[in-house]
Short mmCIF file of C-alpha atoms in Angstrom, two decimals:
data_model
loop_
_atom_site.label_atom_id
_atom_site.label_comp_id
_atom_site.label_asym_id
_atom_site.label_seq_id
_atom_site.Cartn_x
_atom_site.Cartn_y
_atom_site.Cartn_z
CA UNK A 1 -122.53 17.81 -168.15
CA UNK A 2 -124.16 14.46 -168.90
CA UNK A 3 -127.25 13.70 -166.84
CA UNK A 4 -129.26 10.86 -168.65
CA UNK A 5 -128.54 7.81 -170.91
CA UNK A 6 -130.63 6.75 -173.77
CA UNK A 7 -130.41 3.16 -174.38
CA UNK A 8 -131.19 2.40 -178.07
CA UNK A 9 -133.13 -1.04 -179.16
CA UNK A 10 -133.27 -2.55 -182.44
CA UNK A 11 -135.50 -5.51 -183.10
CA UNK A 12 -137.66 -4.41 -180.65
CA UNK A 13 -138.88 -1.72 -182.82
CA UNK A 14 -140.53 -4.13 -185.19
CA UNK A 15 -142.46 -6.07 -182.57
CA UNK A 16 -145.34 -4.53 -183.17
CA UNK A 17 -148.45 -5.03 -180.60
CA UNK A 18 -145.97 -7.27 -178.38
CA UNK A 19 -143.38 -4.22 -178.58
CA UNK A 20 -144.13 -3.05 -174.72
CA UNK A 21 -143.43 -6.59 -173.61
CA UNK A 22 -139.79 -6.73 -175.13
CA UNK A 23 -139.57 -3.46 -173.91
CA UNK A 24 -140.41 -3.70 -170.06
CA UNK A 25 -138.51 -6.85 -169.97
CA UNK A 26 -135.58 -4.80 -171.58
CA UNK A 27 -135.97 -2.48 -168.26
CA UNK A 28 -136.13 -4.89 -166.05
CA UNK A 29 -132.57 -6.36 -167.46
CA UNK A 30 -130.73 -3.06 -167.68
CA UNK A 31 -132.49 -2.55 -163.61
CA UNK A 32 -130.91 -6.10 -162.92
CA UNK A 33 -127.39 -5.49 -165.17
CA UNK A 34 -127.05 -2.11 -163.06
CA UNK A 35 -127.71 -3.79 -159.67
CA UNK A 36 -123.81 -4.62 -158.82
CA UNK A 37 -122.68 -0.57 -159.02
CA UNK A 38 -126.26 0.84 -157.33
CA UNK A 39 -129.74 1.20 -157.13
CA UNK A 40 -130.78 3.51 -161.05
CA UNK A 41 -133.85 5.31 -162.29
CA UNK A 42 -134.83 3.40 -165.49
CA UNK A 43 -138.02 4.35 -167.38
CA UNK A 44 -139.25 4.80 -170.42
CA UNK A 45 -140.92 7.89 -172.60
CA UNK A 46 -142.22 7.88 -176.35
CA UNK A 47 -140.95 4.39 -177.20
CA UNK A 48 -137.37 5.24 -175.70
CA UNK A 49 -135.39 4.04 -172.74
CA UNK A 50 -133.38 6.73 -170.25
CA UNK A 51 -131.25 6.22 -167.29
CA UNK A 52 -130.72 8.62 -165.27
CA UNK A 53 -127.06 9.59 -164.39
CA UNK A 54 -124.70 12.27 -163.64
CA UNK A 55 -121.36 13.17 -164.41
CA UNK A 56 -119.38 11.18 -161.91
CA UNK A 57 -121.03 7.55 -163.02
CA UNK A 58 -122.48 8.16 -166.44
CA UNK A 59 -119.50 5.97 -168.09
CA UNK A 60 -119.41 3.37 -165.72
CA UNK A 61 -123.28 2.81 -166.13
CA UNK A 62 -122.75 3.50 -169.68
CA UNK A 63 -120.02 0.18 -170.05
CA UNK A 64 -122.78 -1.80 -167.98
CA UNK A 65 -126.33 -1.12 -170.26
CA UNK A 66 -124.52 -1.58 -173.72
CA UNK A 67 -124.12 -5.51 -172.45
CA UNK A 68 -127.65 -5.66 -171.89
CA UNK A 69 -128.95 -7.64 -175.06
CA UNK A 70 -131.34 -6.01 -176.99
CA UNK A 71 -129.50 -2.71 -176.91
CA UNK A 72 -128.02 -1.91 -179.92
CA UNK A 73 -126.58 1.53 -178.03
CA UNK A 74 -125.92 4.07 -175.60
CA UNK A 75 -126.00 7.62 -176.02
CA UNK A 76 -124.67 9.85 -172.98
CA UNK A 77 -127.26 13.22 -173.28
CA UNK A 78 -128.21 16.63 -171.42
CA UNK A 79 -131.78 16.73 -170.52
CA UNK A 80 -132.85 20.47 -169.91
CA UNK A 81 -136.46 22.29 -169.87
CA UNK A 82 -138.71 22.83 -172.29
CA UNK A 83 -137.12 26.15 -173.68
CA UNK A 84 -135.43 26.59 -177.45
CA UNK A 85 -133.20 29.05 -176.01
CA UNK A 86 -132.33 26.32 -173.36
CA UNK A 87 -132.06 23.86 -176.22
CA UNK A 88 -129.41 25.90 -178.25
CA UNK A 89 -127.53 26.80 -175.39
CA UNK A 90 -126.83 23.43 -174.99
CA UNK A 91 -125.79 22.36 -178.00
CA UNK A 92 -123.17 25.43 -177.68
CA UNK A 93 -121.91 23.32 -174.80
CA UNK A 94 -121.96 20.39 -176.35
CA UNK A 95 -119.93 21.41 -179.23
CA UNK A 96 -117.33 23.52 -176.71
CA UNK A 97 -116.64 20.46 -175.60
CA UNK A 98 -116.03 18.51 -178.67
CA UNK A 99 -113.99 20.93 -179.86
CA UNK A 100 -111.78 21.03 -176.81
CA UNK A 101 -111.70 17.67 -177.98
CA UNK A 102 -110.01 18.42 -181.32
CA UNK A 103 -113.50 18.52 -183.15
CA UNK A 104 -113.31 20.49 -186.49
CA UNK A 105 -116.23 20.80 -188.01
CA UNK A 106 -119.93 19.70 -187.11
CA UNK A 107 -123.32 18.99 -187.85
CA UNK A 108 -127.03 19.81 -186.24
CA UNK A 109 -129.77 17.12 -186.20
CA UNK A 110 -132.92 18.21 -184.96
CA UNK A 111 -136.26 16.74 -183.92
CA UNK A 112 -139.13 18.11 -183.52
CA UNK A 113 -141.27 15.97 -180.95
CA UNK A 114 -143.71 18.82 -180.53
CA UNK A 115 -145.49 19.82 -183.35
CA UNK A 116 -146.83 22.72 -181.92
CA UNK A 117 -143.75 24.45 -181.93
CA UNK A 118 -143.44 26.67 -184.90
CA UNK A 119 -140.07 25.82 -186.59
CA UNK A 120 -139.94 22.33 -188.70
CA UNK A 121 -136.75 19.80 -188.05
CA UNK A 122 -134.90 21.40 -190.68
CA UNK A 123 -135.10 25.27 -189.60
CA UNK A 124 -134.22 24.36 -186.30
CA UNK A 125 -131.27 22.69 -187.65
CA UNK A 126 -130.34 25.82 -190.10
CA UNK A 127 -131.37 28.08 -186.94
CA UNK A 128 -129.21 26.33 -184.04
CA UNK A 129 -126.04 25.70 -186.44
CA UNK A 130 -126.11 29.28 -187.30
CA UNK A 131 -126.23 30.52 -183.62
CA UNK A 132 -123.83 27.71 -182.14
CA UNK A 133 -121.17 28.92 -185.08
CA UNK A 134 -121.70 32.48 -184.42
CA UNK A 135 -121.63 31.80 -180.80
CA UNK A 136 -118.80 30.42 -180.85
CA UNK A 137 -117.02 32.30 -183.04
CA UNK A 138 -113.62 29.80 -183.77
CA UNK A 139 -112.55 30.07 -187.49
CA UNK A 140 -110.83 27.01 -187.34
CA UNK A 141 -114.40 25.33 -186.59
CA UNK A 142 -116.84 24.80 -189.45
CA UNK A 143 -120.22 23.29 -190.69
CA UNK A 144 -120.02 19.86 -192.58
CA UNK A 145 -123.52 18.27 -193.78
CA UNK A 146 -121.79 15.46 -195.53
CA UNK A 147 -119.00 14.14 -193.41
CA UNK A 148 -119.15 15.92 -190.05
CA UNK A 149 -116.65 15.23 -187.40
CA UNK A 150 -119.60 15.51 -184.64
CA UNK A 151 -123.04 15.64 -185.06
CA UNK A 152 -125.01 16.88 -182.57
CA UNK A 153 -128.50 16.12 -182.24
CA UNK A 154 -130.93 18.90 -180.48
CA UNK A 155 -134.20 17.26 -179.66
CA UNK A 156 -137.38 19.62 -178.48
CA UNK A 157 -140.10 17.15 -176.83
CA UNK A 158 -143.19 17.57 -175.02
CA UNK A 159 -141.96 17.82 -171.85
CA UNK A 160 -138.24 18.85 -172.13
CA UNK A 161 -135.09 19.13 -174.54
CA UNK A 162 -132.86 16.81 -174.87
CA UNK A 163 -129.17 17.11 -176.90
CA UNK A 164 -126.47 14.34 -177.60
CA UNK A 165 -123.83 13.67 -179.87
CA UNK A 166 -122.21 10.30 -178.97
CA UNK A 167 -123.31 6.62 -179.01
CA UNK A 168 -121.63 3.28 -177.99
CA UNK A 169 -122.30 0.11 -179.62
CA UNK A 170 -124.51 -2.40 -177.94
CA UNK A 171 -123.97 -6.17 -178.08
CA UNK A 172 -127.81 -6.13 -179.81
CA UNK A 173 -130.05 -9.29 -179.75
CA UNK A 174 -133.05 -9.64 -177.59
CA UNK A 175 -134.08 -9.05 -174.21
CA UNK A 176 -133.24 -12.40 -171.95
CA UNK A 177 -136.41 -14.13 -171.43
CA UNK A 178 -138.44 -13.40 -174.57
CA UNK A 179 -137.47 -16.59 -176.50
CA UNK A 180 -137.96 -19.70 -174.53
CA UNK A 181 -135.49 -21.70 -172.52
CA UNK A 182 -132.64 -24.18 -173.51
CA UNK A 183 -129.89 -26.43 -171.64
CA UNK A 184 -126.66 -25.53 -172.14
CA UNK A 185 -123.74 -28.00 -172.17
CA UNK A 186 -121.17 -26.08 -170.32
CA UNK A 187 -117.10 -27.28 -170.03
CA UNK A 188 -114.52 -25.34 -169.14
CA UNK A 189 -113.01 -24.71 -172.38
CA UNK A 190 -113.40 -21.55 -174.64
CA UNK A 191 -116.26 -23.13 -176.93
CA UNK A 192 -119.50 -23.88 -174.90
CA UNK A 193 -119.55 -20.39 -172.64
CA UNK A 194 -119.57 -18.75 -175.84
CA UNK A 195 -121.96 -20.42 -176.96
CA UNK A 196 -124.13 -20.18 -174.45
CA UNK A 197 -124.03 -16.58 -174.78
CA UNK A 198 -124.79 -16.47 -178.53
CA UNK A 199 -127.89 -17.94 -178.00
CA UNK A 200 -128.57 -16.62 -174.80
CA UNK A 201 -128.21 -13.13 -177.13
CA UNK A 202 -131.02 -14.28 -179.06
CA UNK A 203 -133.22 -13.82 -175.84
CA UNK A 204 -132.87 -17.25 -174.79
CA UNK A 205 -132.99 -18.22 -170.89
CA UNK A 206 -130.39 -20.57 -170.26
CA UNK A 207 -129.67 -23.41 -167.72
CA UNK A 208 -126.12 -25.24 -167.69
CA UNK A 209 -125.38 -28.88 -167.00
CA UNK A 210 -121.99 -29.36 -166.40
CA UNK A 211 -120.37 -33.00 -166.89
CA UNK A 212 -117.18 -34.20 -164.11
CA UNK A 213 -115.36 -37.25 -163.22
CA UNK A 214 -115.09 -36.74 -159.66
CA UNK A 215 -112.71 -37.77 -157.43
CA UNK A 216 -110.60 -38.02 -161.21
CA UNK A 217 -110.62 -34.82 -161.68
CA UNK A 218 -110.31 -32.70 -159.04
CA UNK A 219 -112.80 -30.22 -157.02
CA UNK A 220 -110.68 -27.03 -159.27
CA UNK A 221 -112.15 -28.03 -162.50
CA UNK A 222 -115.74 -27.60 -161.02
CA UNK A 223 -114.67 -24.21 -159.82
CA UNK A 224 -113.61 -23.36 -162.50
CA UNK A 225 -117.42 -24.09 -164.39
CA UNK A 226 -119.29 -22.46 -161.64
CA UNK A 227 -116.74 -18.81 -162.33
CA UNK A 228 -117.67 -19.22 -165.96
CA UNK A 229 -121.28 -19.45 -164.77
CA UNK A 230 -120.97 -16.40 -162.67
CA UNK A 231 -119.28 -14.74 -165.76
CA UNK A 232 -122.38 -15.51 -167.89
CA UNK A 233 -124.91 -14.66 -165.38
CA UNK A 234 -123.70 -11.36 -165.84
CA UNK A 235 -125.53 -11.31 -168.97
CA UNK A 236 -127.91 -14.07 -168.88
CA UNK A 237 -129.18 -13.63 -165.11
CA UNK A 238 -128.80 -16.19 -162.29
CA UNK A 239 -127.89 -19.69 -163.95
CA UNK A 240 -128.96 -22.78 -162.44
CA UNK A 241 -125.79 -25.29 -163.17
CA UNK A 242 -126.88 -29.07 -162.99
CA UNK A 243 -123.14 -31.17 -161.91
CA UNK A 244 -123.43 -34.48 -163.24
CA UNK A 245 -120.90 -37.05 -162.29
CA UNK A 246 -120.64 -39.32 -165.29
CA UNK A 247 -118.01 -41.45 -163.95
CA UNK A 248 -119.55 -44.74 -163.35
CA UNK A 249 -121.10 -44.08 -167.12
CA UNK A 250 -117.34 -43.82 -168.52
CA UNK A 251 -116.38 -47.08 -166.51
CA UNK A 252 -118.92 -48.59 -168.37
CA UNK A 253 -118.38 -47.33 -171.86
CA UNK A 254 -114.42 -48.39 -171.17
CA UNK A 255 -115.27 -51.63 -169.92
CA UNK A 256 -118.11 -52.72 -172.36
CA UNK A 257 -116.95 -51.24 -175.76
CA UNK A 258 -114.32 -50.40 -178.06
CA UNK A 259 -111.94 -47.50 -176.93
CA UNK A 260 -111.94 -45.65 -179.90
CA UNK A 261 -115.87 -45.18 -179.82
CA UNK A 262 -115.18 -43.99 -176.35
CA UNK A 263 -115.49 -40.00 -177.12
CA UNK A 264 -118.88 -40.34 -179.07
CA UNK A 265 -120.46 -43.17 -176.89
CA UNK A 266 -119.79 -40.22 -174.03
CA UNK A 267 -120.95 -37.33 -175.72
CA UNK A 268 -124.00 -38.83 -176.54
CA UNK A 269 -124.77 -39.50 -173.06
CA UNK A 270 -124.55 -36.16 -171.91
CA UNK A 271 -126.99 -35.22 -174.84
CA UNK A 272 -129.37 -37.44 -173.34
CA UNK A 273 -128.64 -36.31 -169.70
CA UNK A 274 -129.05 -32.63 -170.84
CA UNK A 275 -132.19 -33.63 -172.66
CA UNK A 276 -133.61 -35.52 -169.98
CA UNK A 277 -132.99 -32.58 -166.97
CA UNK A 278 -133.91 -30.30 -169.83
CA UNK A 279 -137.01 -31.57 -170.03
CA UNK A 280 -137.59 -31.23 -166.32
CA UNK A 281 -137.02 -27.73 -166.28
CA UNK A 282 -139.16 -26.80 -168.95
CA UNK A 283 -136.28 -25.97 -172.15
CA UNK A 284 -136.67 -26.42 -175.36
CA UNK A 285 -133.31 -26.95 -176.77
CA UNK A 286 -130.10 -28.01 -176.60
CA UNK A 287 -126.85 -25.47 -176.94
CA UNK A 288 -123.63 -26.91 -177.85
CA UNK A 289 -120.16 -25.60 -178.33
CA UNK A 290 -119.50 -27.92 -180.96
CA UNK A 291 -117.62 -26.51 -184.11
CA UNK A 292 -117.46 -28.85 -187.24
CA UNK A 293 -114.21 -30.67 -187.74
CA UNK A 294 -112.60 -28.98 -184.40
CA UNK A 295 -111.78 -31.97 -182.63
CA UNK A 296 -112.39 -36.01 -183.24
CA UNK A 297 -116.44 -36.03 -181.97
CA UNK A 298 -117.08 -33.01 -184.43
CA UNK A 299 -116.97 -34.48 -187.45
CA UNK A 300 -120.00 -34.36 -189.70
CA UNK A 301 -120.63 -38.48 -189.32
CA UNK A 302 -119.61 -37.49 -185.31
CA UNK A 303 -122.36 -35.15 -185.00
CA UNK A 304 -124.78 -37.15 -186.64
CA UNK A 305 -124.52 -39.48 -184.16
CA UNK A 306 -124.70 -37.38 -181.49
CA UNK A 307 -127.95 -35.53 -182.83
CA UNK A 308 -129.70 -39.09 -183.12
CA UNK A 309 -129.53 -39.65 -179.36
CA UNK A 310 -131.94 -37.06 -178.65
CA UNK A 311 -135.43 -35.22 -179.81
CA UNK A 312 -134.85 -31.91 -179.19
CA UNK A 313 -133.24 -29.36 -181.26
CA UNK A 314 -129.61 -28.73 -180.79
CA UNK A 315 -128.40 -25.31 -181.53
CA UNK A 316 -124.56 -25.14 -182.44
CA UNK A 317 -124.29 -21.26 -183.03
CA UNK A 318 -120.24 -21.90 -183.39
CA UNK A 319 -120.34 -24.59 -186.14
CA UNK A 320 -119.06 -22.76 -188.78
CA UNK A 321 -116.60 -20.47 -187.08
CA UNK A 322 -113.08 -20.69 -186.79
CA UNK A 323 -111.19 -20.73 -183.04
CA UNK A 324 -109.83 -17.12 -183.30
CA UNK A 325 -113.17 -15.76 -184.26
CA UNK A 326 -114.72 -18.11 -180.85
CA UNK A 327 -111.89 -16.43 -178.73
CA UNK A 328 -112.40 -12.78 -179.99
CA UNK A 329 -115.61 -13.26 -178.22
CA UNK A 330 -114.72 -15.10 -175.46
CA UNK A 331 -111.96 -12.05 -174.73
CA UNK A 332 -114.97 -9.22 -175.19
CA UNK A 333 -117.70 -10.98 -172.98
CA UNK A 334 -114.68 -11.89 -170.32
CA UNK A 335 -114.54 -16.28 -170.13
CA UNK A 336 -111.35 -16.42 -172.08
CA UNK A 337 -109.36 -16.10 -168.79
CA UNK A 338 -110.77 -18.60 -167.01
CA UNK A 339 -111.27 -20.61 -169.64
CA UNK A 340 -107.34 -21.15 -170.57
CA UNK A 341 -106.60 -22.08 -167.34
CA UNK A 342 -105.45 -25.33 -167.23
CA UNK A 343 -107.76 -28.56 -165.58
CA UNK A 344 -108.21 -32.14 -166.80
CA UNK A 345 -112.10 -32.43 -167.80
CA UNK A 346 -114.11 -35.71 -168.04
CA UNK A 347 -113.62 -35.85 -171.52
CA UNK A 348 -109.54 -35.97 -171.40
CA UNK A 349 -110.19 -39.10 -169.01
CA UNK A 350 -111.16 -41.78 -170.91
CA UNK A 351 -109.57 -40.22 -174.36
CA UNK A 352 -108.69 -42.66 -176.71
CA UNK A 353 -105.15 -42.74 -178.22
CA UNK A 354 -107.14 -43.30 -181.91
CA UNK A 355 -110.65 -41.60 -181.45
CA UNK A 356 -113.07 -42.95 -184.42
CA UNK A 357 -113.71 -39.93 -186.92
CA UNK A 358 -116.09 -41.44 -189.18
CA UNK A 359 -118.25 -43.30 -186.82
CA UNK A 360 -121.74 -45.12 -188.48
CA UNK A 361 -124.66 -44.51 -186.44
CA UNK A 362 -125.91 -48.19 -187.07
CA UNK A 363 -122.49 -49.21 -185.24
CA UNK A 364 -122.86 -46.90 -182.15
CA UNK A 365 -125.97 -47.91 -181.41
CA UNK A 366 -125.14 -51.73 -181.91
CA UNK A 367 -122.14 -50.63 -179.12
CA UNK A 368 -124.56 -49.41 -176.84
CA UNK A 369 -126.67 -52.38 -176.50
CA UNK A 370 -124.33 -53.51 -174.53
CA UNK A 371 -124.76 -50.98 -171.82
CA UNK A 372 -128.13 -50.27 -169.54
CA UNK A 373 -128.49 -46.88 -171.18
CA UNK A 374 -131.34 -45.87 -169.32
CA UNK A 375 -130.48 -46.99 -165.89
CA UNK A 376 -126.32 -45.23 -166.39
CA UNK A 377 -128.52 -41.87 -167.06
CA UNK A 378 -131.21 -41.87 -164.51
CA UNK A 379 -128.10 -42.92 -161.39
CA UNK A 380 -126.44 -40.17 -162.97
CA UNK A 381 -129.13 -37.53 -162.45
CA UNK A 382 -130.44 -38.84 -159.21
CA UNK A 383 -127.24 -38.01 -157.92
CA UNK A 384 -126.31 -34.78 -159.59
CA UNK A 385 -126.24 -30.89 -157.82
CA UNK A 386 -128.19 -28.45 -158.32
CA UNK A 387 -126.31 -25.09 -157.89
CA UNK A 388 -127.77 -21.42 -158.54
CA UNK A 389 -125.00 -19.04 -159.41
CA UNK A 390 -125.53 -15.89 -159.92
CA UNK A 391 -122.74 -12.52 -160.48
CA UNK A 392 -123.43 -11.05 -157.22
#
């Protein structure tokens, strides 16, 4: 019945000159998202995006383009010839359907997309209604304008008809790779993959750095990253992960100043080590998990002190949401999983029994004079891994 997918955009609409780049990059994802269940025809017509499908996969690639950011969603449609008999024909088999479906009552949309054609929108709508109902000829089934159980939309174009009644919601947001690139701080907890994904929404290319305490922690926890990474790259395309061993930096911090500065003396490390390998590969921006007042480090005085150890913006897309809200998404996009399963990270280490809450920025910093910043951070990246995981 169904042989082509229209894949709606939002944003994109408004782009103006720039629109065709947001658009062909939009292709190019939905040609990469569909690349794990086979090879698809995308294109694009009159400022709209089709994929070409038929009955036995239309749902499956359906699922797969409304992930796609930038599309906002997914309607399943019949493409036939140029020919209004064709076109109301159609939409008699469309609405057979929905009412095998339990469909009561219904409405006709039509659009004219050649003006040639002698009928406006609105008599086409008045003209197919009245021959689908007559067609059909089911008194239980009626005409509703205001509050239709289906509408159907009959659309006669250029070069052929097309009619649809259903759409699927998109996850939105903007093509990958229209926004600039940012270093994401990725654990294996619930927070930072959804994070990374928020942004990465926003059309944001992302790289990861991930932080361990190897041999500490064990070889699982890593895993454990680089299947969130895969999970992500689903969206977000192949993900170069950065694994930083910061042990020697934690022996340092333990050995050289208080323990309950331990947490924030840490975190702002890895800020600079993300900023640092950041600024190798060319991002802009820092993404963080971080949620204010969620644990001891993400206190409002706590993540002052970790924004002053670095230049860069920081984005923080869950610092105002509460943990159910952070694991509704994490359960749609699919890290929640892997994320609950239990491994010690490098910040459970060196936890302190009584972590500061209120720490004073003139304090940490007097703290780290005691430590060779620079020299901890550059051993640590000279010796980290560069990994490039990708869903396939």
């Amino acid at each position: 019945m169904y042989n082509i997918l229209i894949a709606k955009y939002g944003e994109i609409g408004v782009k103006g000159k720039n629109r065709y780049i947001f658009e062909n990059k939009l292709i190019r994802n939905i040609r990469n998202m569909l690349k794990s269940i086979g090879k698809f025809n995308v294109y694009k017509e009159y400022g709209r995006i089709y994929i070409d499908v038929d009955d036995s996969n239309y749902e499956e690639v359906m699922n797969e383009v409304r992930k796609v950011f930038g599309v906002v969603g997914v309607c399943p449609a019949m493409k036939r010839e140029k020919d209004y008999q064709v076109l109301k024909d159609t939409a008699l088999l469309m609405l057979e359907e929905k009412v095998k479906n339990g469909a009561k009552t219904f409405k006709i949309q039509s659009k004219r997309g050649d003006k040639s054609f002698p009928m406006t929108s609105q008599e086409m709508s008045i003209d197919i209604g009245g021959y689908v109902l007559t067609t059909l000829n089911n008194p239980d089934v009626s005409v509703d304008v205001r509050n239709p159980e289906v509408k159907i939309t009959c659309e006669y174009r250029n070069e052929h008809t097309l009619v649809y009644a259903d759409s699927v919601e998109g996850y939105g947001g903007l093509p990958i790779g229209t926004n600039g690139k940012a270093m994401t701080l990725l654990s294996g907890g619930i927070d930072s993959p959804v994070a990374s994904w928020l942004v990465a929404k926003r059309g944001v290319d992302i790289e990861a750095v991930h932080f361990h305490s190897y041999p500490f922690t064990n070889e699982r926890s890593q895993e454990k990253v680089r299947e969130l990474a895969k999970i992500l790259s689903k969206y977000c395309g192949p993900i170069k992960l950065h694994m930083v061993n910061t042990l020697n930096i934690q022996k340092a911090i333990a050995e050289n100043c208080n323990e309950e500065e331990t947490t924030i003396l840490s975190r702002r490390f890895m800020m600079r080590i993300a900023e640092k390998i950041g600024q190798s590969r060319y991002c802009d921006a820092i993404i963080t998990g971080e949620s204010i007042g969620q644990v001891a480090s993400q206190t409002m005085q706590g993540l002052v002190c970790t924004n002053a150890s670095v230049s860069v913006p920081v984005f923080r897309p869950l610092i105002a949401m509460d943990k159910i809200d952070i694991i509704k998404i994490a359960e749609e996009i699919g890290t929640y999983e892997t994320s609950i399963i239990p491994e010690a990270d490098c910040c459970s280490l060196f936890s302190p029994k009584k972590p500061v809450t209120k720490p004073r920025l003139e304090k940490i910093e007097k703290s780290e004079e005691k430590l060779d910043v620079e020299a901890l951070i550059d051993s640590a990246i000279e010796k980290s891994v560069v990994e490039t995981i990708s869903y396939e």
